[in-house]
Coordinates of C-alpha atoms and ligand atoms in Angstrom, one line a residue:
M1 CA 3.1 19.7 -16.0
K2 CA 2.6 21.7 -13.0
Q3 CA 0.1 21.5 -10.4
A4 CA -0.9 25.0 -8.9
S5 CA 0.9 25.3 -5.8
H6 CA 0.3 27.5 -2.8
S7 CA 3.1 30.1 -1.7
L8 CA 3.7 30.0 2.1
K9 CA 1.9 33.6 2.2
D10 CA -1.6 31.6 1.8
T11 CA -1.0 29.5 4.9
A12 CA -2.5 31.1 7.8
I13 CA 0.4 30.4 10.0
Q14 CA 3.2 32.7 9.2
L15 CA 6.9 31.6 8.3
E16 CA 8.1 33.4 11.4
E17 CA 5.7 32.0 13.6
F18 CA 7.0 28.5 13.5
P19 CA 9.9 27.9 15.9
S20 CA 12.9 29.1 14.4
E21 CA 14.9 25.6 14.4
I22 CA 12.1 24.5 12.3
R23 CA 12.1 27.3 9.9
P24 CA 15.3 26.7 7.7
Y25 CA 13.7 22.9 6.8
L26 CA 9.9 23.8 6.5
I27 CA 10.1 23.8 2.9
P28 CA 12.4 20.9 1.6
A29 CA 14.7 22.1 -1.1
Y30 CA 16.9 18.9 -0.3
E31 CA 17.3 17.0 -3.7
G32 CA 20.0 14.5 -2.5
D33 CA 22.0 12.3 -5.0
V34 CA 19.6 9.0 -5.8
V35 CA 21.0 6.7 -8.4
Y36 CA 19.5 3.4 -9.4
E37 CA 21.5 0.5 -7.5
C38 CA 21.8 -3.2 -8.6
I39 CA 21.0 -5.2 -5.4
E40 CA 23.1 -8.2 -6.6
C41 CA 26.2 -6.2 -8.3
G42 CA 26.2 -3.1 -6.8
S43 CA 26.3 -1.2 -10.1
T44 CA 24.7 2.1 -10.1
Y45 CA 22.6 4.2 -12.8
A46 CA 21.4 7.6 -13.2
L47 CA 18.1 8.3 -13.1
D48 CA 18.0 10.2 -16.5
Q49 CA 16.3 6.8 -17.8
F50 CA 13.5 4.7 -16.9
L51 CA 15.0 0.8 -15.8
Y52 CA 13.6 -1.7 -13.5
T53 CA 16.1 -4.3 -14.0
C54 CA 19.9 -4.0 -14.1
P55 CA 21.3 -3.7 -17.4
R56 CA 24.3 -5.8 -16.5
C57 CA 23.1 -8.6 -14.7
K58 CA 19.6 -8.5 -14.6
S59 CA 18.9 -8.4 -11.1
L60 CA 16.3 -6.1 -9.3
L61 CA 17.1 -2.3 -8.6
R62 CA 16.5 -0.3 -5.6
L63 CA 17.0 3.6 -5.7
R64 CA 19.9 4.6 -3.5
N65 CA 20.4 8.2 -2.1
R66 CA 24.4 8.2 -1.8
D67 CA 23.9 11.5 0.2
F68 CA 21.7 9.8 2.8
N69 CA 23.8 10.0 5.6
S70 CA 24.1 14.2 5.6
L71 CA 20.5 13.7 6.7
K72 CA 22.1 12.4 9.8
K73 CA 23.6 15.9 10.6
I74 CA 19.9 16.9 11.9
P75 CA 18.7 15.0 14.8
G76 CA 15.9 12.4 15.1
T77 CA 14.1 14.5 17.3
L78 CA 14.3 17.6 15.1
W79 CA 13.3 15.7 12.2
R80 CA 10.1 14.6 13.6
K81 CA 9.4 17.9 14.5
I82 CA 9.8 18.9 10.9
F83 CA 7.3 16.3 9.8
D84 CA 4.9 17.3 12.2
Y85 CA 5.3 21.1 11.6
R86 CA 5.2 20.9 8.0
K87 CA 1.7 19.3 8.0
L88 CA 0.3 22.7 8.9
L89 CA 1.6 24.0 5.6
R90 CA -1.1 24.6 2.9
I91 CA 1.8 23.5 -0.2
E92 CA -0.3 20.9 -2.2
S93 CA 2.8 19.4 -2.9
L94 CA 3.5 18.7 0.7
K95 CA -0.2 17.3 1.7
G96 CA 0.6 13.9 0.2
I97 CA 3.5 11.2 0.5
F98 CA 6.0 14.0 -0.4
L99 CA 5.2 15.5 3.4
F100 CA 8.5 13.2 3.6
K101 CA 10.5 14.5 0.6
E102 CA 13.9 14.1 2.1
I103 CA 13.4 10.6 2.7
L104 CA 11.0 9.2 0.7
F105 CA 12.5 10.3 -3.0
P106 CA 14.4 13.7 -2.9
S107 CA 15.5 14.0 -6.0
I108 CA 12.0 15.2 -7.5
P109 CA 11.4 18.9 -7.3
L110 CA 8.3 20.0 -5.8
E111 CA 7.0 21.7 -8.9
D112 CA 6.7 18.3 -10.4
V113 CA 5.0 16.2 -7.6
I114 CA 1.6 15.1 -8.6
Y115 CA -1.0 15.0 -5.7
L116 CA -4.3 13.3 -6.4
G117 CA -5.3 12.9 -2.6
E118 CA -2.9 9.9 -1.7
G119 CA -1.5 9.2 1.6
H120 CA -2.4 10.1 5.4
T121 CA -4.9 7.4 5.5
A122 CA -6.9 7.0 9.0
L123 CA -5.2 4.5 12.1
V124 CA -8.8 3.3 13.6
R125 CA -8.6 1.9 16.8
A126 CA -10.5 -1.7 16.4
N127 CA -14.0 -1.9 18.0
P128 CA -13.4 -3.3 21.4
E129 CA -15.6 -6.3 20.9
L130 CA -13.9 -7.0 17.6
S131 CA -10.6 -6.9 19.5
E132 CA -11.7 -9.2 22.2
R133 CA -12.8 -11.8 19.4
V134 CA -9.4 -11.5 17.5
G135 CA -7.7 -11.9 20.8
I136 CA -5.8 -8.7 20.9
E137 CA -6.1 -4.7 20.5
F138 CA -5.2 -3.6 17.5
L139 CA -5.2 -0.5 14.8
V140 CA -6.4 -0.5 11.3
K141 CA -4.6 1.6 8.9
N142 CA -7.2 2.5 6.0
D143 CA -5.3 2.6 3.0
G144 CA -8.9 2.0 1.2
F145 CA -9.1 5.6 2.0
N146 CA -6.9 6.7 -0.8
P147 CA -7.9 8.1 -4.1
S148 CA -8.3 4.8 -6.1
A149 CA -9.3 3.3 -2.9
S150 CA -5.7 1.4 -2.3
F151 CA -2.2 1.6 -1.0
K152 CA -1.2 1.4 -5.0
D153 CA -1.8 5.0 -5.1
R154 CA 1.2 6.1 -2.6
G155 CA 3.7 4.2 -5.2
M156 CA 1.9 5.9 -8.2
A157 CA 2.1 9.1 -6.8
S158 CA 5.7 8.7 -6.7
A159 CA 6.1 7.1 -10.2
I160 CA 3.9 9.2 -11.7
S161 CA 5.9 12.5 -10.3
F162 CA 9.0 11.1 -11.6
I163 CA 7.5 10.5 -15.0
N164 CA 6.3 14.1 -15.0
Y165 CA 9.7 15.1 -13.9
S166 CA 11.0 13.2 -16.8
I167 CA 8.6 14.5 -19.5
R168 CA 10.1 18.3 -18.2
T169 CA 13.4 17.8 -18.0
R170 CA 14.3 15.2 -20.6
G171 CA 11.7 16.9 -23.0
L172 CA 10.1 13.4 -23.8
H173 CA 7.3 13.4 -26.3
E174 CA 5.9 10.1 -25.7
V175 CA 5.4 7.9 -22.8
L176 CA 3.4 4.6 -22.5
G177 CA 2.8 3.8 -19.0
I178 CA 2.0 0.0 -18.9
C179 CA 1.4 -2.6 -15.6
A180 CA 0.4 -6.2 -15.4
S181 CA -2.1 -5.9 -12.4
T182 CA -4.3 -8.2 -9.6
G183 CA -6.9 -4.9 -9.9
D184 CA -5.7 -2.3 -8.1
T185 CA -2.2 -1.2 -9.7
S186 CA -3.8 -0.9 -13.0
A187 CA -6.9 1.2 -11.2
A188 CA -4.0 3.4 -9.7
A189 CA -1.7 3.8 -12.4
A190 CA -4.8 4.1 -14.8
L191 CA -6.1 7.4 -12.6
Y192 CA -2.5 8.9 -12.3
L193 CA -1.7 8.5 -15.8
S194 CA -4.8 10.1 -17.2
Y195 CA -3.9 13.4 -15.1
L196 CA -0.7 13.7 -17.1
D197 CA -0.7 15.4 -20.4
K198 CA -2.6 13.3 -23.1
Q199 CA -0.9 14.4 -25.8
V200 CA 2.3 12.8 -24.4
V201 CA 1.1 10.2 -21.8
K202 CA -0.8 7.1 -22.7
S203 CA -2.2 4.2 -20.3
V204 CA -2.1 0.3 -21.0
V205 CA -3.0 -1.8 -18.4
L206 CA -3.0 -5.9 -18.5
L207 CA -5.2 -8.0 -16.5
P208 CA -5.7 -11.5 -16.1
R209 CA -9.4 -12.0 -17.7
G210 CA -12.0 -12.7 -14.9
K211 CA -9.4 -12.5 -12.2
V212 CA -10.3 -9.1 -11.0
T213 CA -13.4 -7.8 -9.4
P214 CA -16.0 -6.0 -11.3
Q215 CA -15.3 -2.6 -9.7
Q216 CA -11.6 -2.9 -10.1
L217 CA -12.1 -3.4 -13.7
S218 CA -14.0 -0.3 -14.2
Q219 CA -11.7 1.8 -12.9
P220 CA -9.2 1.8 -15.6
L221 CA -12.0 1.9 -17.9
G222 CA -13.5 4.7 -16.4
S223 CA -10.0 6.7 -16.4
G224 CA -9.6 6.1 -20.1
A225 CA -6.7 3.5 -20.3
T226 CA -6.4 0.8 -22.8
V227 CA -7.5 -2.4 -21.1
I228 CA -6.3 -5.6 -22.5
E229 CA -7.4 -9.0 -20.8
I230 CA -5.3 -12.0 -21.3
P231 CA -5.8 -15.4 -20.4
G232 CA -4.3 -17.1 -16.9
V233 CA -3.3 -15.4 -13.4
F234 CA -1.5 -12.3 -12.8
D235 CA 2.0 -14.1 -13.1
D236 CA 1.0 -14.9 -16.8
C237 CA 0.4 -11.0 -17.0
M238 CA 3.5 -9.8 -15.2
K239 CA 5.9 -12.1 -17.4
V240 CA 4.2 -10.3 -20.6
V241 CA 4.5 -7.0 -19.8
E242 CA 8.2 -7.8 -18.4
E243 CA 9.3 -8.9 -22.0
L244 CA 7.6 -5.6 -23.3
A245 CA 9.6 -3.6 -20.6
E246 CA 12.7 -5.2 -21.5
N247 CA 12.1 -4.9 -25.3
Y248 CA 10.1 -1.7 -26.0
Q249 CA 9.9 2.0 -25.1
V250 CA 7.4 1.6 -22.1
C251 CA 7.5 2.6 -18.8
L252 CA 6.7 -0.5 -16.4
L253 CA 4.6 1.0 -13.8
N254 CA 4.7 -2.1 -11.5
S255 CA 6.1 -2.6 -7.9
K256 CA 9.4 -3.9 -9.7
N257 CA 9.9 -0.5 -10.6
P258 CA 11.8 1.0 -7.8
I259 CA 10.1 4.3 -8.1
R260 CA 7.0 3.0 -6.7
I261 CA 8.7 1.7 -3.7
M262 CA 9.7 4.9 -3.0
G263 CA 6.1 6.5 -3.1
Q264 CA 5.1 3.2 -0.8
K265 CA 7.7 4.0 2.0
S266 CA 5.2 6.8 3.1
Y267 CA 2.9 4.0 4.7
A268 CA 6.1 3.5 7.3
Y269 CA 6.4 6.9 7.8
E270 CA 2.8 7.6 8.3
V271 CA 2.5 5.0 10.9
A272 CA 5.3 6.2 12.7
Q273 CA 4.1 9.8 12.7
Q274 CA 0.4 8.4 14.0
L275 CA 2.0 6.7 16.6
D276 CA 4.0 9.3 17.7
Y277 CA 7.0 7.7 16.5
D278 CA 7.2 5.5 19.4
T279 CA 7.9 2.1 17.6
R280 CA 8.7 -0.2 20.5
N281 CA 6.9 -3.5 20.5
V282 CA 4.9 -2.6 17.2
V283 CA 3.7 -5.1 15.0
I284 CA 2.8 -4.1 11.7
V285 CA 0.3 -6.9 9.9
I286 CA 0.6 -6.8 6.4
P287 CA -0.8 -9.0 3.6
I288 CA 1.6 -10.2 0.4
G289 CA 1.3 -10.7 -3.0
N290 CA 4.1 -9.4 -5.6
A291 CA 6.0 -8.3 -2.0
G292 CA 6.5 -4.8 -3.4
N293 CA 4.7 -3.3 -0.5
V294 CA 6.6 -5.5 2.4
T295 CA 9.9 -4.4 0.6
A296 CA 8.3 -0.8 0.9
V297 CA 7.4 -0.7 4.4
M298 CA 10.7 -2.4 5.6
E299 CA 12.7 0.1 3.6
G300 CA 10.3 3.1 5.3
F301 CA 10.9 1.7 8.4
I302 CA 14.9 1.7 8.1
D303 CA 15.2 5.0 6.6
L304 CA 13.4 6.3 10.1
Y305 CA 15.8 4.2 12.1
D306 CA 18.7 5.0 10.7
L307 CA 17.9 8.8 11.2
S308 CA 17.2 7.7 15.1
I309 CA 13.3 9.2 14.0
I310 CA 12.4 5.8 15.7
P311 CA 13.9 4.0 18.3
E312 CA 13.4 0.5 16.9
L313 CA 12.3 -1.3 14.0
P314 CA 8.8 -2.8 14.0
F315 CA 8.2 -6.4 14.1
I316 CA 6.7 -7.2 10.6
L317 CA 4.1 -10.2 10.3
G318 CA 3.4 -11.1 6.6
V319 CA 0.3 -13.1 5.6
Q320 CA -0.5 -15.1 2.9
S321 CA -3.3 -17.3 1.9
T322 CA -2.6 -21.3 1.7
H323 CA -3.8 -21.2 -1.8
A324 CA -0.8 -18.5 -2.8
N325 CA 2.4 -18.7 -0.2
P326 CA 5.5 -18.6 -1.3
V327 CA 7.0 -16.3 1.0
V328 CA 5.6 -18.1 4.2
Q329 CA 7.0 -21.4 2.8
W330 CA 10.2 -20.0 2.5
R331 CA 10.1 -18.8 5.9
A332 CA 9.3 -22.2 7.2
T333 CA 11.1 -24.3 5.3
G334 CA 14.3 -21.7 4.1
T335 CA 13.9 -22.5 0.2
Y336 CA 12.2 -20.3 -2.0
Q337 CA 9.9 -22.2 -4.3
P338 CA 7.5 -20.1 -6.9
M339 CA 3.9 -21.9 -6.8
K340 CA 1.0 -22.3 -8.9
V341 CA -1.6 -20.4 -7.1
R342 CA -5.3 -21.5 -6.3
P343 CA -7.9 -19.2 -6.3
S344 CA -8.4 -16.9 -3.5
V345 CA -10.5 -14.1 -2.2
A346 CA -7.5 -12.4 -1.4
Q347 CA -7.3 -11.9 -5.0
A348 CA -5.2 -8.7 -4.9
A349 CA -2.4 -10.7 -3.1
M350 CA -2.7 -14.2 -5.2
I351 CA 0.7 -14.5 -6.7
G352 CA 3.2 -17.5 -6.6
D353 CA 6.1 -15.7 -7.6
P354 CA 6.5 -12.5 -6.2
V355 CA 8.9 -10.2 -8.3
S356 CA 9.9 -8.3 -5.3
F357 CA 10.9 -11.8 -3.4
P358 CA 14.8 -11.2 -3.7
K359 CA 14.9 -7.7 -1.9
V360 CA 12.7 -9.0 1.2
S361 CA 14.7 -11.6 1.7
K362 CA 17.9 -9.6 1.7
L363 CA 16.1 -6.8 4.2
V364 CA 15.2 -9.6 6.1
G365 CA 18.7 -11.0 6.4
Q366 CA 20.1 -7.8 7.2
Y367 CA 17.7 -5.7 9.2
F368 CA 14.5 -7.7 10.3
K369 CA 15.8 -11.1 11.0
E370 CA 13.9 -12.5 14.1
R371 CA 11.6 -9.5 13.5
F372 CA 10.1 -10.9 10.4
L373 CA 7.3 -13.7 10.8
A374 CA 5.1 -15.0 8.0
L375 CA 2.1 -17.2 8.5
S376 CA -0.4 -18.4 6.2
V377 CA -4.3 -18.1 6.8
E378 CA -7.4 -20.6 5.3
E379 CA -9.5 -18.8 2.7
Q380 CA -12.5 -19.1 5.0
E381 CA -10.6 -17.1 7.6
I382 CA -9.9 -14.6 5.3
I383 CA -13.5 -13.8 4.1
E384 CA -14.5 -14.3 7.5
G385 CA -11.9 -12.0 9.1
M386 CA -13.1 -9.4 6.4
L387 CA -17.0 -10.3 7.2
E388 CA -16.8 -10.0 11.0
A389 CA -14.4 -6.6 11.3
N390 CA -17.1 -4.8 8.9
R391 CA -19.6 -5.9 11.4
Y392 CA -17.7 -3.9 14.0
G393 CA -17.7 -0.6 12.0
H394 CA -14.7 -1.0 10.0
V395 CA -14.3 -1.1 6.1
V396 CA -11.6 -3.8 5.4
C397 CA -11.1 -5.4 1.9
T398 CA -10.3 -9.2 1.9
Q399 CA -6.5 -8.5 2.4
G400 CA -7.4 -6.8 5.4
G401 CA -9.5 -9.6 6.2
E402 CA -6.5 -11.8 5.4
S403 CA -4.6 -9.8 7.7
I404 CA -7.0 -10.0 10.9
A405 CA -7.1 -13.5 10.4
G406 CA -3.1 -13.8 10.4
L407 CA -3.4 -11.8 13.6
R408 CA -5.6 -13.9 15.1
K409 CA -3.6 -16.9 14.2
A410 CA -0.3 -15.3 15.4
R411 CA -2.3 -14.4 18.8
V412 CA -3.0 -18.1 19.5
Q413 CA 0.4 -19.2 18.4
G414 CA 2.3 -16.5 20.6
L415 CA 3.5 -14.9 18.2
V416 CA 2.0 -11.6 19.2
K417 CA 1.4 -10.9 22.7
P418 CA -1.1 -8.2 24.8
G419 CA 1.2 -5.2 25.0
Q420 CA 2.4 -4.6 21.7
T421 CA 1.1 -2.4 19.5
V422 CA -0.3 -3.8 16.6
V423 CA -1.3 -2.1 13.4
V424 CA -3.2 -3.9 10.7
D425 CA -3.0 -2.8 7.2
S426 CA -6.2 -3.0 5.2
T427 CA -4.9 -2.3 1.6
S428 CA -7.8 -1.6 0.2
H429 CA -11.5 -0.6 0.3
Q430 CA -14.1 -3.1 1.4
L431 CA -16.3 -1.9 -1.7
K432 CA -13.7 -3.0 -4.2
F433 CA -14.1 -6.7 -3.3
S434 CA -18.1 -6.6 -2.2
N435 CA -18.7 -9.1 -5.1
F436 CA -16.6 -11.4 -2.7
Q437 CA -19.0 -10.7 0.4
Q438 CA -21.8 -11.5 -2.4
M439 CA -20.7 -15.1 -3.2
Y440 CA -20.6 -15.7 0.3
F441 CA -24.0 -14.3 1.4
E442 CA -25.5 -16.4 -1.8
N443 CA -23.5 -19.6 -1.1
R444 CA -22.0 -19.4 -4.5
Y445 CA -18.2 -20.2 -4.1
P446 CA -16.8 -22.7 -6.5
A447 CA -15.3 -25.6 -4.5
E448 CA -11.8 -24.8 -4.9
Y449 CA -12.2 -22.0 -2.9
E450 CA -12.9 -24.3 0.1
I451 CA -15.7 -21.8 1.7
T452 CA -18.9 -23.0 3.5
P453 CA -20.7 -19.9 4.8
Q454 CA -21.9 -19.8 8.2
E455 CA -25.4 -18.5 8.7
K456 CA -24.4 -16.1 11.4
F457 CA -22.4 -14.0 8.8
I458 CA -24.9 -13.8 5.9
N459 CA -27.0 -10.8 5.4
K460 CA -29.7 -10.4 2.8
P461 CA -32.0 -7.8 1.7
I462 CA -35.6 -8.5 2.8
V463 CA -38.5 -7.7 0.1
L464 CA -41.9 -6.1 1.4
D465 CA -44.8 -4.1 0.4
A466 CA -44.5 -0.5 0.6
S467 CA -46.7 -0.1 3.7
A468 CA -45.4 1.1 7.2
E469 CA -47.5 -1.1 8.5
T470 CA -46.5 -4.4 6.9
I471 CA -42.7 -3.1 7.6
A472 CA -43.6 -2.4 11.5
R473 CA -45.0 -5.9 11.7
F474 CA -42.4 -7.5 10.6
L475 CA -39.5 -5.5 12.6
H476 CA -42.3 -6.3 15.5
L477 CA -42.4 -2.3 16.5
K478 CA -44.0 -1.3 19.6
K479 CA -46.4 1.3 18.9
K480 CA -46.3 5.0 20.7
Q481 CA -48.3 5.3 23.2
S482 CA -51.1 7.9 22.0
R483 CA -51.0 11.4 23.3
Ligands
PLP501 C1 -1.3 -5.2 -4.3 C2 -2.2 -5.8 -3.3 C3 -1.8 -6.3 -2.2 C4 -0.3 -7.1 -2.4 O1 0.8 -6.0 -2.5 P1 1.8 -6.2 -2.9 O2 2.8 -5.3 -2.7 O3 1.8 -7.0 -4.2 O4 2.6 -7.6 -1.8 C5 -2.5 -6.5 -1.1 N1 -3.6 -6.1 -0.8 C6 -4.3 -5.3 -1.8 C7 -5.4 -4.6 -1.7 C8 -3.6 -4.9 -3.3 O5 -4.0 -4.1 -4.2
ZN502 ZN1 23.5 -6.0 -11.2

């Protein structure tokens, strides 16, 4: 399937008006030499198949551009200009995450890119009073502004573009996209798959029954996916789809699929661009669930650093709930131990055995070392992190609340300091998690959440008669002087 793509002549600015040094690179033609590479045994495999684990040793795969070094011929300063000028083009396939095609996933031709409006989400300065309460100034990157209202759209845009490319180049007649989900992966997968040719592509999502919000459940249903609910938590769903992906002809769309990670690197590229590529003393605060996102963000910044597009790698502060914190425990003790999760309002990150942990562990050891911090926060702090931020003009989800709670704690512990540029990842939109807000307002949390609502955060509708006089009396309104 091809999306209508505009040619440069539709652009208000003509090619010859761009600086001559930019012109040859403005529309990316570079395709690199990208292969799957096993993170343990180093075996490589061609992209002419859907692979999720190494056929030899069963370890995770990543994607590697074996020609990456040739990108270094272009100086970092020029790359910055290329990406900035490219934003002026009106070419659909370059409007989203493929703005950064050469470093994101060069082997997908622009004609196969599926763009549904993802990426380039707002970076909003936190309200000053909120900053004061949290103890430090910060910025919120609103990934809830993506089409299915979470960052998962970034990875899905690369995965579905790859499927689209594979259908065309391999002549596939049947593709069954499948994923396990804490809610947002299935919303994104169902959305993007539904855009492709229905004669060829079918969409199936597996959800843990009762463990996704009503809004998240409505999304894949609305997109026409087959929605299968099974008992248990996300980790149980994941085991089932892993087995399906191992033994049947399906296309796995969880972040175990390294193509997802490629798209999610765009978060790092955008943050760098939005900060004018000055990453000195930057802290990125990220909620961690299956650890795909934190992997992608790290890999994205490494790309930029390797090409001298940014001067420094940022600090990464990973945040987890005490009810699901295997990565924090690993950071504190040095040993990784999968855990049984307890209910969490940061439900999208409620994962006891993160699939991408081996990648995080390697990236930290090789690149981030002291630059990777991790801490856990209580459920009460998470929900109030969300409620408080949203009372100051923000629209963060519970995972965004988790990030803010983590930032507050890191500030108290001296892990972040004033003067650092802090970017908080609000991974989805407030509206996806309004049921948790409602449970708070109505004091309906089951005991295992360990949440006791405080009066100051509660808000409820007031029922009055349809009478201006009654409402004016209730609001203690002063009468206008009669003229
Ligand atoms: C998936 C998700 C997370 C966790 O991201 P991982 O890549 O699984 O670590 C956090 N917040 C939201 C809103 C999500 O959908
Ligand atoms: Zn291997």
